[in-house]
One Martini backbone bead per residue (centre of mass of N, CA, C, O) as a GRO file, in nm:
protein
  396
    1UNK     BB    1  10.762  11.330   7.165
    2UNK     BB    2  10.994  11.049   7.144
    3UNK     BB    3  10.752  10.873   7.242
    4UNK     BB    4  10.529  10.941   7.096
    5UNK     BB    5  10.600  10.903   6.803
    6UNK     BB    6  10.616  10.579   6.881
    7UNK     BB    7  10.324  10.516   6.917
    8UNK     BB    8  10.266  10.650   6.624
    9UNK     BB    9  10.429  10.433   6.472
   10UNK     BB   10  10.362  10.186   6.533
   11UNK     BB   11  10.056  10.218   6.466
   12UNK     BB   12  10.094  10.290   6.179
   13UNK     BB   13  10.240  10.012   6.118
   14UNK     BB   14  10.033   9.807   6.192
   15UNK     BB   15   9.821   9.921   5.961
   16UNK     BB   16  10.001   9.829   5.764
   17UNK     BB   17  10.054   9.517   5.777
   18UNK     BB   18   9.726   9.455   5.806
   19UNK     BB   19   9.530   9.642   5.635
   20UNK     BB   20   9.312   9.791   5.775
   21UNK     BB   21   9.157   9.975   5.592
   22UNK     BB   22   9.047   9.752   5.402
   23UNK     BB   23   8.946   9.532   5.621
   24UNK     BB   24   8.809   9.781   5.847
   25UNK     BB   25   8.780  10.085   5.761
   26UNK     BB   26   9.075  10.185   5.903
   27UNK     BB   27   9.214  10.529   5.974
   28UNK     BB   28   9.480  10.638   6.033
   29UNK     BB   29   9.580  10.841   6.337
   30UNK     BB   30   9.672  11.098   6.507
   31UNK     BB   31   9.783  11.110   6.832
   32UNK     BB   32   9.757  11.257   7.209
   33UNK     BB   33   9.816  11.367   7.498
   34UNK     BB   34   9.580  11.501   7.718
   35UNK     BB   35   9.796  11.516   7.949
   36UNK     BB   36  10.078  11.782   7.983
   37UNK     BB   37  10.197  11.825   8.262
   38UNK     BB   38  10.482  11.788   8.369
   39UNK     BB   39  10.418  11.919   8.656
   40UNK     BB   40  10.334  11.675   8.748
   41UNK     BB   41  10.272  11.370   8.912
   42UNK     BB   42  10.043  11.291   8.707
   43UNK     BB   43   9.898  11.118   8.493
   44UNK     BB   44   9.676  11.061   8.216
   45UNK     BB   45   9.577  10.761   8.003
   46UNK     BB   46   9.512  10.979   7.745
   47UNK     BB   47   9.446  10.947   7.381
   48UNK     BB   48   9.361  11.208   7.121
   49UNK     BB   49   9.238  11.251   6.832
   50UNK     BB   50   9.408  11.392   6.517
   51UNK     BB   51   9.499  11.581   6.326
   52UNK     BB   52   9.737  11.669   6.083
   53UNK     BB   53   9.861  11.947   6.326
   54UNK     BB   54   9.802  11.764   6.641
   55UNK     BB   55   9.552  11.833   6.674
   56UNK     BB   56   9.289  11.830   6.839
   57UNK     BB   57   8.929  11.640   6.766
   58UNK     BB   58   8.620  11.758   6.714
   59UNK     BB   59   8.275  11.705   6.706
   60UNK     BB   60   7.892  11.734   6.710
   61UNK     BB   61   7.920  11.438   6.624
   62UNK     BB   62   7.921  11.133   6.586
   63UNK     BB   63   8.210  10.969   6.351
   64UNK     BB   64   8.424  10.852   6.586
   65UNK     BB   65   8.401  10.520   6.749
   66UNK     BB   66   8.293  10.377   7.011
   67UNK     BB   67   8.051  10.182   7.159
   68UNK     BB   68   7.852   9.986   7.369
   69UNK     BB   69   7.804   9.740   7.125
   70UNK     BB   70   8.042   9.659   7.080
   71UNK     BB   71   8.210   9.623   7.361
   72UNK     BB   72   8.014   9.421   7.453
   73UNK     BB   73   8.060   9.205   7.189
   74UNK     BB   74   8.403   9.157   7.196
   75UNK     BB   75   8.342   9.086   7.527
   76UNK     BB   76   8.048   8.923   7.589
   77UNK     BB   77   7.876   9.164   7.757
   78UNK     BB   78   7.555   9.272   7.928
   79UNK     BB   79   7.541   9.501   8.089
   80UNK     BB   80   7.513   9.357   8.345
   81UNK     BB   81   7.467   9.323   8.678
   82UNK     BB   82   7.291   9.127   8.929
   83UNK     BB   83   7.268   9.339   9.048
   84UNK     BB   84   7.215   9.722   9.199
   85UNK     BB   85   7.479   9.784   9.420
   86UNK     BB   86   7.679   9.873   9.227
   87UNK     BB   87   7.989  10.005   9.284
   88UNK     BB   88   8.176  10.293   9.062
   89UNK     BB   89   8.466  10.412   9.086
   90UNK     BB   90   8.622  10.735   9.008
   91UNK     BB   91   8.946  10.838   8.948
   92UNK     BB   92   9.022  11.183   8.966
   93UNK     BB   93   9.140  11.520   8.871
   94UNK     BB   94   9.000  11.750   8.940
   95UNK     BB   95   8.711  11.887   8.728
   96UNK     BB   96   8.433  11.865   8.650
   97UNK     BB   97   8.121  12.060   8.566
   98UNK     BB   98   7.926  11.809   8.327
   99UNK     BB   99   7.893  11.538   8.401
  100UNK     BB  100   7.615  11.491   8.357
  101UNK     BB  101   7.518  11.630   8.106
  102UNK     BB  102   7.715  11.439   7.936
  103UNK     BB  103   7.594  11.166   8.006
  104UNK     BB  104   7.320  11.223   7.939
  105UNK     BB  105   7.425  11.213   7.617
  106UNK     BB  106   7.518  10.979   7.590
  107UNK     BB  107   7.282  10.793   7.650
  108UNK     BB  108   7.110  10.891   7.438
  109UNK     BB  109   7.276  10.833   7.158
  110UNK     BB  110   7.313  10.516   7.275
  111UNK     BB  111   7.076  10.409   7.435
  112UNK     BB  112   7.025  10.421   7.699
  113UNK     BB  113   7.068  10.472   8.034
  114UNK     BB  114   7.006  10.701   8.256
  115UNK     BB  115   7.148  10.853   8.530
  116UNK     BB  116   7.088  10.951   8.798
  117UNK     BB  117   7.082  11.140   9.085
  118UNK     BB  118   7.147  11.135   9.382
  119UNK     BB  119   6.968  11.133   9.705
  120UNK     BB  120   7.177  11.006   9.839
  121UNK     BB  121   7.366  10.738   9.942
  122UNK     BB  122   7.516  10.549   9.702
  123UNK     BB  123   7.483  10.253   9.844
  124UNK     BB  124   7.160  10.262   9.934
  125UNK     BB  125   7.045  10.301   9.676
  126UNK     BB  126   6.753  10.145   9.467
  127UNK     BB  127   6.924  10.314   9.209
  128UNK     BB  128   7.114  10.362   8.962
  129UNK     BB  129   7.363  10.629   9.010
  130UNK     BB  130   7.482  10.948   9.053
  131UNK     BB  131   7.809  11.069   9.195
  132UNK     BB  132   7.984  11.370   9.308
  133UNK     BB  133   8.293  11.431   9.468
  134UNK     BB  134   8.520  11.502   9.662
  135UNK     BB  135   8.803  11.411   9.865
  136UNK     BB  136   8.580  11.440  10.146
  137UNK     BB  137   8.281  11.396  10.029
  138UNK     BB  138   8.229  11.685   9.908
  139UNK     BB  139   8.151  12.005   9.717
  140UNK     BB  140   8.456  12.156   9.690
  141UNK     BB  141   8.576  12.141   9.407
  142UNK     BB  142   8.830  12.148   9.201
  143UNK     BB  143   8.957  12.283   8.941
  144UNK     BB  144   8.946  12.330   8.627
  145UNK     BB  145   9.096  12.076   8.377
  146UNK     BB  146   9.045  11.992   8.033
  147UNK     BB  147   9.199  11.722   8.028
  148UNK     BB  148   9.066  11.590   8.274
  149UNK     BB  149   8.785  11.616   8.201
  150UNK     BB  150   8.798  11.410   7.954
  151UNK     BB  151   8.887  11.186   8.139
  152UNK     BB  152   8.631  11.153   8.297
  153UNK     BB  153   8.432  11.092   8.063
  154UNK     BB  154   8.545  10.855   7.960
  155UNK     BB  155   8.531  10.683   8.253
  156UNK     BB  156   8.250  10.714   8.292
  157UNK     BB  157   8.098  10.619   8.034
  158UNK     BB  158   8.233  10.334   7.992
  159UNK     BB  159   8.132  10.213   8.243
  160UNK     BB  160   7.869  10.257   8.161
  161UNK     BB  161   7.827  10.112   7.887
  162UNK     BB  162   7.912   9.824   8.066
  163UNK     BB  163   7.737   9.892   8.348
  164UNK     BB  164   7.400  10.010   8.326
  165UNK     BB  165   7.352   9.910   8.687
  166UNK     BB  166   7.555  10.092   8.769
  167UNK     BB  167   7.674  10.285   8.968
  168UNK     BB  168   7.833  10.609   9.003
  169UNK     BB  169   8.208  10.763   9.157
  170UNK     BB  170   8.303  11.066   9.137
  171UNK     BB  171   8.651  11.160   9.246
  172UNK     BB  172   8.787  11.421   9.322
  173UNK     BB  173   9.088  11.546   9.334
  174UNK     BB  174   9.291  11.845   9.362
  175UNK     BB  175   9.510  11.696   9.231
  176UNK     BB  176   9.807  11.511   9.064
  177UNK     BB  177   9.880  11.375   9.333
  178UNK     BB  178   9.909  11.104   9.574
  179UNK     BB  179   9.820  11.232   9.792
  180UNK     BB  180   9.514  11.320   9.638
  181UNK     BB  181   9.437  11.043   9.527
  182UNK     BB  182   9.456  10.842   9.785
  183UNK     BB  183   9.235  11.021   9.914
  184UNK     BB  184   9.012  10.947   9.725
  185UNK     BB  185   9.020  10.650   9.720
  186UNK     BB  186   8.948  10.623  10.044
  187UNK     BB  187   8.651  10.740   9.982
  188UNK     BB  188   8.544  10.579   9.797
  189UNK     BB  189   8.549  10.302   9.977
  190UNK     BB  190   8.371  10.483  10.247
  191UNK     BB  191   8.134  10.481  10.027
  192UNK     BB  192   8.094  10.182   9.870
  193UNK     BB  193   8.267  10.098   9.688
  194UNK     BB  194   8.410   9.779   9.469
  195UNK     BB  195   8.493   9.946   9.239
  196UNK     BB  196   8.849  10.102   9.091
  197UNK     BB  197   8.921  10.339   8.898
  198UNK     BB  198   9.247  10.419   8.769
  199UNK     BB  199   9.384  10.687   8.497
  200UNK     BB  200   9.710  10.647   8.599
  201UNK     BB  201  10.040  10.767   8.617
  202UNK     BB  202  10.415  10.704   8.686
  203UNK     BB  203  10.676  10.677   8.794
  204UNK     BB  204  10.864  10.530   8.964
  205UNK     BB  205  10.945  10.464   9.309
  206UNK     BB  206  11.064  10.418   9.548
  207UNK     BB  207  10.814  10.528   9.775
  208UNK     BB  208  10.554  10.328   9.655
  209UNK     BB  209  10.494  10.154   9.917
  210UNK     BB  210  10.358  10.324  10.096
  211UNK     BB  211  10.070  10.326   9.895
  212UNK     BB  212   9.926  10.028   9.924
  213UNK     BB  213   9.742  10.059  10.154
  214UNK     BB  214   9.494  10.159   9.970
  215UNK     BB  215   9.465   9.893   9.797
  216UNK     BB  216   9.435   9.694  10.087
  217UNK     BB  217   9.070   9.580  10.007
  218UNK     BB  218   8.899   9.320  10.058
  219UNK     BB  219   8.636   9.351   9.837
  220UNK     BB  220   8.789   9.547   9.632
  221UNK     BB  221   8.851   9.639   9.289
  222UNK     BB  222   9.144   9.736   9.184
  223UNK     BB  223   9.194   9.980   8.859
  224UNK     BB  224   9.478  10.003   8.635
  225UNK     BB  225   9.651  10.150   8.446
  226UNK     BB  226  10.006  10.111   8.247
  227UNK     BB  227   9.985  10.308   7.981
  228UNK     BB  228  10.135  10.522   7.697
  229UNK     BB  229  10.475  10.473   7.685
  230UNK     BB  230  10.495  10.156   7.639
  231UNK     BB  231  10.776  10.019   7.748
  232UNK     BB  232  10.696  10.026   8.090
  233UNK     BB  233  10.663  10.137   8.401
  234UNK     BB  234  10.397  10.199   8.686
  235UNK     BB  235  10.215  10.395   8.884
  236UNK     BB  236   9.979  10.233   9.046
  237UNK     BB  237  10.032   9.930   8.841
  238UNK     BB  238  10.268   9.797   9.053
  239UNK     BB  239  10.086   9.730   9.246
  240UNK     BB  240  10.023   9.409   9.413
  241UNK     BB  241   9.681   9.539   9.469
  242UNK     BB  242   9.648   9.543   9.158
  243UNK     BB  243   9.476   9.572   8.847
  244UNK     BB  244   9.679   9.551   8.537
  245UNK     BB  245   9.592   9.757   8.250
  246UNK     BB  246   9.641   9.698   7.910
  247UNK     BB  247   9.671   9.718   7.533
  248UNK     BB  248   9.485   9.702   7.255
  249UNK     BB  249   9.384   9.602   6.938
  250UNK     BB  250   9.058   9.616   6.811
  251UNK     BB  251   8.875   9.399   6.603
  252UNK     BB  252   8.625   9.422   6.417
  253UNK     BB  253   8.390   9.302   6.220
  254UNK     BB  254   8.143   9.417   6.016
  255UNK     BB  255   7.920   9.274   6.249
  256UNK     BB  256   8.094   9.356   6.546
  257UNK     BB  257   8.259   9.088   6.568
  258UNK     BB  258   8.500   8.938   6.691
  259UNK     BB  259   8.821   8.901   6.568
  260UNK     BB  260   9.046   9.057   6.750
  261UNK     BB  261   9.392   9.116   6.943
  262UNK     BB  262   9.668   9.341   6.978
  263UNK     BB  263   9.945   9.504   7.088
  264UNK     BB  264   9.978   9.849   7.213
  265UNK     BB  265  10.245   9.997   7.173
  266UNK     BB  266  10.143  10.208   7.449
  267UNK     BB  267  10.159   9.984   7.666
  268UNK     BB  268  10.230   9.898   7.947
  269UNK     BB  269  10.547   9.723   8.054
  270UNK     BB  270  10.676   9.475   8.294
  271UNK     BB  271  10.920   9.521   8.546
  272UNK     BB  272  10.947   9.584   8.821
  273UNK     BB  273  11.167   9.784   9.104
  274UNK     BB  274  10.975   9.738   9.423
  275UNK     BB  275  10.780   9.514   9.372
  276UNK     BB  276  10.664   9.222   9.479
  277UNK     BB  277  10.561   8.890   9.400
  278UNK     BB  278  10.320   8.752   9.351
  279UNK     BB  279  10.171   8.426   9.399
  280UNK     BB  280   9.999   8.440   9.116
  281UNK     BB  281  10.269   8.462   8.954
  282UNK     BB  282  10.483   8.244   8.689
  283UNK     BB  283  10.704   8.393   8.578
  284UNK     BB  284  11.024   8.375   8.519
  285UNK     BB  285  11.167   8.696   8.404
  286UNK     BB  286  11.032   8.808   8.664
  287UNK     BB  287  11.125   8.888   9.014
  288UNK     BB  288  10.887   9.056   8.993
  289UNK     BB  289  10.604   9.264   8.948
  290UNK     BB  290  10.417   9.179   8.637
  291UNK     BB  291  10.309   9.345   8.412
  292UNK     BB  292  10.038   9.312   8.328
  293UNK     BB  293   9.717   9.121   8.330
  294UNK     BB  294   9.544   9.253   8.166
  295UNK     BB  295   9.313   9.372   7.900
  296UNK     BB  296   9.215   9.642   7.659
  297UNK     BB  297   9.119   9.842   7.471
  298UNK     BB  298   9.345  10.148   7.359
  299UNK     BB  299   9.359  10.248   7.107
  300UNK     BB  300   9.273  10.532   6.927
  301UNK     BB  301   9.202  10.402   6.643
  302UNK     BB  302   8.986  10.201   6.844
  303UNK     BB  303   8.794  10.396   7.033
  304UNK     BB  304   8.623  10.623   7.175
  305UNK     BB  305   8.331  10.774   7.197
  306UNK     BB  306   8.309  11.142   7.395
  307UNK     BB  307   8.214  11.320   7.552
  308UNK     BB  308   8.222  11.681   7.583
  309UNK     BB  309   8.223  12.017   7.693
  310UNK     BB  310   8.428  12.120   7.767
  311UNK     BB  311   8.721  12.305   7.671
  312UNK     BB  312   8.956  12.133   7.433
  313UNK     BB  313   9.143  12.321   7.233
  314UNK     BB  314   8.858  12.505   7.173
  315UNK     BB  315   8.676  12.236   7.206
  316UNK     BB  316   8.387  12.056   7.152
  317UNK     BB  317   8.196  11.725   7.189
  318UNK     BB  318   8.330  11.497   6.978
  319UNK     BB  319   8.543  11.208   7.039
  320UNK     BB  320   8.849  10.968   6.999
  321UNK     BB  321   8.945  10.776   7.292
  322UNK     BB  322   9.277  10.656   7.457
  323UNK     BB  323   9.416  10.439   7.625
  324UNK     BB  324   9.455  10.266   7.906
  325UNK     BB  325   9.162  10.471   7.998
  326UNK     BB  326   9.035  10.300   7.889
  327UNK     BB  327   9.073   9.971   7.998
  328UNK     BB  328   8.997  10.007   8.268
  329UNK     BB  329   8.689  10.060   8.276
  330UNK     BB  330   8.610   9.815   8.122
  331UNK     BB  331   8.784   9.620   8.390
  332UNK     BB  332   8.578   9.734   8.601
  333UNK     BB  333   8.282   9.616   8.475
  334UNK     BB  334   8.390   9.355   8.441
  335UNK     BB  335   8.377   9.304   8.772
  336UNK     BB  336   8.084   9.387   8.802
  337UNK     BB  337   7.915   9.188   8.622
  338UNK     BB  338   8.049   8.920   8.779
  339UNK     BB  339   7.959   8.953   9.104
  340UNK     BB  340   8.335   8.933   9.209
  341UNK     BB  341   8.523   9.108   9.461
  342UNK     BB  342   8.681   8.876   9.646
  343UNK     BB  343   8.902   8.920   9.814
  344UNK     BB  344   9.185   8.929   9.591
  345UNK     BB  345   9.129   9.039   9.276
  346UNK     BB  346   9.347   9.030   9.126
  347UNK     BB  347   9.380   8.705   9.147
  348UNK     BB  348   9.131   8.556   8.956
  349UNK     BB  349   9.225   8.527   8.671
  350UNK     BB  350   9.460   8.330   8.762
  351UNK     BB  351   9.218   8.138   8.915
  352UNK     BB  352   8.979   8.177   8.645
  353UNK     BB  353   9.129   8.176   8.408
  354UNK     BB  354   9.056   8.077   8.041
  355UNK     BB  355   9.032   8.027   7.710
  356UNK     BB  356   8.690   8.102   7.721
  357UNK     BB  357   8.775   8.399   7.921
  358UNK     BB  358   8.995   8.464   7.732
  359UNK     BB  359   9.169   8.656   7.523
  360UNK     BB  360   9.438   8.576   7.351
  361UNK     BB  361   9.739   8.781   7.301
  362UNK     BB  362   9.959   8.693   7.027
  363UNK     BB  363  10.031   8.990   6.918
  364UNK     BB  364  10.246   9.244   6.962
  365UNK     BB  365  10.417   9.568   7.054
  366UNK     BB  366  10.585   9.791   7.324
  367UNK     BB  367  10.909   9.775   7.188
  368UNK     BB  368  11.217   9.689   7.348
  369UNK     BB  369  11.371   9.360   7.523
  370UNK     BB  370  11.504   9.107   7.358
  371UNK     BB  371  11.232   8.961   7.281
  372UNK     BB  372  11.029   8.967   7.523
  373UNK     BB  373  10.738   8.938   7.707
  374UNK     BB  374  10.742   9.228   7.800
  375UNK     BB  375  10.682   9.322   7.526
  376UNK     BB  376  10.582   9.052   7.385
  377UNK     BB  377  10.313   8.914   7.229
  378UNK     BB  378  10.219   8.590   7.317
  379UNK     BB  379  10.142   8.290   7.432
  380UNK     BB  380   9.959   8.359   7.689
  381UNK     BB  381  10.184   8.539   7.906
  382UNK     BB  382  10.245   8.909   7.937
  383UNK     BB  383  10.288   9.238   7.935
  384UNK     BB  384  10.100   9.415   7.734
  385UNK     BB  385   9.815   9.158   7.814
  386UNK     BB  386   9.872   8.943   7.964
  387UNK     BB  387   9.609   8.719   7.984
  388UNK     BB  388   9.423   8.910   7.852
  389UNK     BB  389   9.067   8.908   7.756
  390UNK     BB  390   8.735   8.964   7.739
  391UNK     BB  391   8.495   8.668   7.747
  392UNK     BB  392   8.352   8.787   7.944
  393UNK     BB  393   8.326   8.720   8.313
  394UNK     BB  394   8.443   8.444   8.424
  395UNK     BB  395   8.797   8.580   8.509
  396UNK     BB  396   8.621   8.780   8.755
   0.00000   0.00000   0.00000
């Protein structure tokens, strides 16, 4: 498409004026959109790395793509909750059906902990567990769909490897509706979960505040991706109940340890169309709620390594991915290991974000807006990287 084409051009523009090949040894590839079914009421914001073709690239074995200890070390993040009593919710539409095995293939490759199966409900674990129910809290799963699988594992596997200790609830919807994600986020909140991330968005739309009271519950933090077709809004990150998670290039020295990070040409970012402006939010050049608030790695030339069993375009192996969706998990791990999702989380950045906790992201753009910060990263308060990425976790 030639919103996808602009993504692609940007991002290789990028790489070129900045001479990333040379600097840090990353060679530009071309990447395409994970979920493609136009007929969805809903899409996923994960983009996966492709060959010359356009095609899906899948490897037997990790090639490219970061791991847990590049992202924690990026981050500041030591990959611990202060308890193990923390759940993340992941909501995501279709069936995996190989994520636990799957999971467990990541963790290995990685030396992490794996995860086992919970033995009973979630919140009660006395050890970090993994589960997955359908939208009713049952095992009815619906129909494997290979895009959503893919990004099932993206979500998945990143959560845990920034948060090695947390439980992990992986919540399947029905189908890509916001009836049936909404009825997940649902399920997930009174099973247990504290963190909810959610790498999912479509166009605004008139209609779109009546679903936010899904959103506002005290003591839970909703994180969404904000996209990943440029400068323009999505929902649900336009929820001013929610975290809206924006997107970067991050680049690190060779040494592993953080170097930059500029705003990804593919992130969501904008002026909202129909929802009120929170009242911590302050800037100036937008009456309504403000796209995004905070930001991670979204490149898909600098994202995660993935595994995935399910065949996505004939291949399975090892990807990777990203968009948005990557950036989503990074910060629910990271609101989960700061041990703080008190009040309405979504409002903490704000009033405890600090030079010191947040990596300020003044560099690089997500479209045209006629030089506006809403579409250009700025020092300060911007659209596609909100207030910045995480240095630590004291600004969640």
């Amino acid at each position: 498409s030639a919103v996808g084409d602009t993504v692609v051009q940007n991002d290789r523009d990028t790489f070129a004026r900045l001479n990333l090949d040379e600097r840090i040894g990353t060679r530009f590839r071309a990447h395409r959109p994970v979920c493609t079914d136009s007929s969805e009421e809903v899409h996923c914001n994960s983009r996966v790395i492709t060959d010359g073709r356009l095609q899906p690239l899948a490897s037997p074995r990790v090639v490219f793509g970061m791991g847990p200890q590049q992202f924690l070390s990026a981050y500041g993040l030591s990959g611990q909750a202060p308890t193990s009593t923390d759940v993340i919710a992941i909501v995501d539409a279709y069936n995996h059906p190989n994520i636990q095995s799957d999971l467990d293939t990541y963790s290995a490759t990685f030396g992490i902990p794996k995860l086992p199966a919970c033995s009973g409900p979630i919140a009660s674990s006395a050890v970090p567990c993994f589960k997955k129910v359908d939208q009713r809290g049952g095992t009815r799963y619906p129909r494997t769909d290979s895009g959503w699988a893919l990004e099932i594992s993206l979500d998945v596997e990143v959560a845990h490897a920034l948060c090695q200790n947390c439980s992990i609830l992986l919540v399947e919807a029905d189908s890509a509706s916001y009836s049936n994600l909404m009825a997940a986020v649902d399920r997930a909140v009174s099973l247990g979960a504290n963190v909810v991330s959610n790498s999912y968005g479509g166009s605004e739309f008139s209609g779109e505040t009546s679903y936010d009271s899904h959103f506002n519950h005290p003591g839970v933090a909703f994180v969404v991706s904000s996209g990943d077709s440029g400068y323009g809004t999505e929902y649900p990150a336009a929820s001013r109940y929610v975290t809206a998670v924006g997107g970067t290039t991050l680049i690190l020295n060779n040494d592993g340890s953080y170097n930059q990070e500029l705003a990804w040409g593919g992130a969501g970012s904008g002026c909202s169309l129909f929802q009120q402006k929170p009242t911590w939010q302050k800037d100036g050049g937008c009456g309504k709620r403000t796209i995004a608030d905070v930001s991670a790695d979204a490149n898909p030339n600098t994202g995660a390594a993935i595994y995935d069993s399910v065949r996505y375009a004939g291949q399975s192996g090892w990807w990777e991915v990203g968009g948005t969706s990557l950036s989503s998990p990074i910060i629910a791990a990271t609101y989960a290991i700061s041990g703080n999702v008190s009040g309405n989380a979504n409002q903490l950045p704000y009033t405890l974000g600090n030079s010191s906790n947040l990596h300020d992201v003044a560099s690089g753009s997500n479209g045209s807006c006629g030089g506006s910060y809403l579409c250009t990263s700025v020092s300060g308060f911007d659209g596609p990287t909100g207030l910045g990425s995480p240095s630590g976790p004291g600004a969640f």
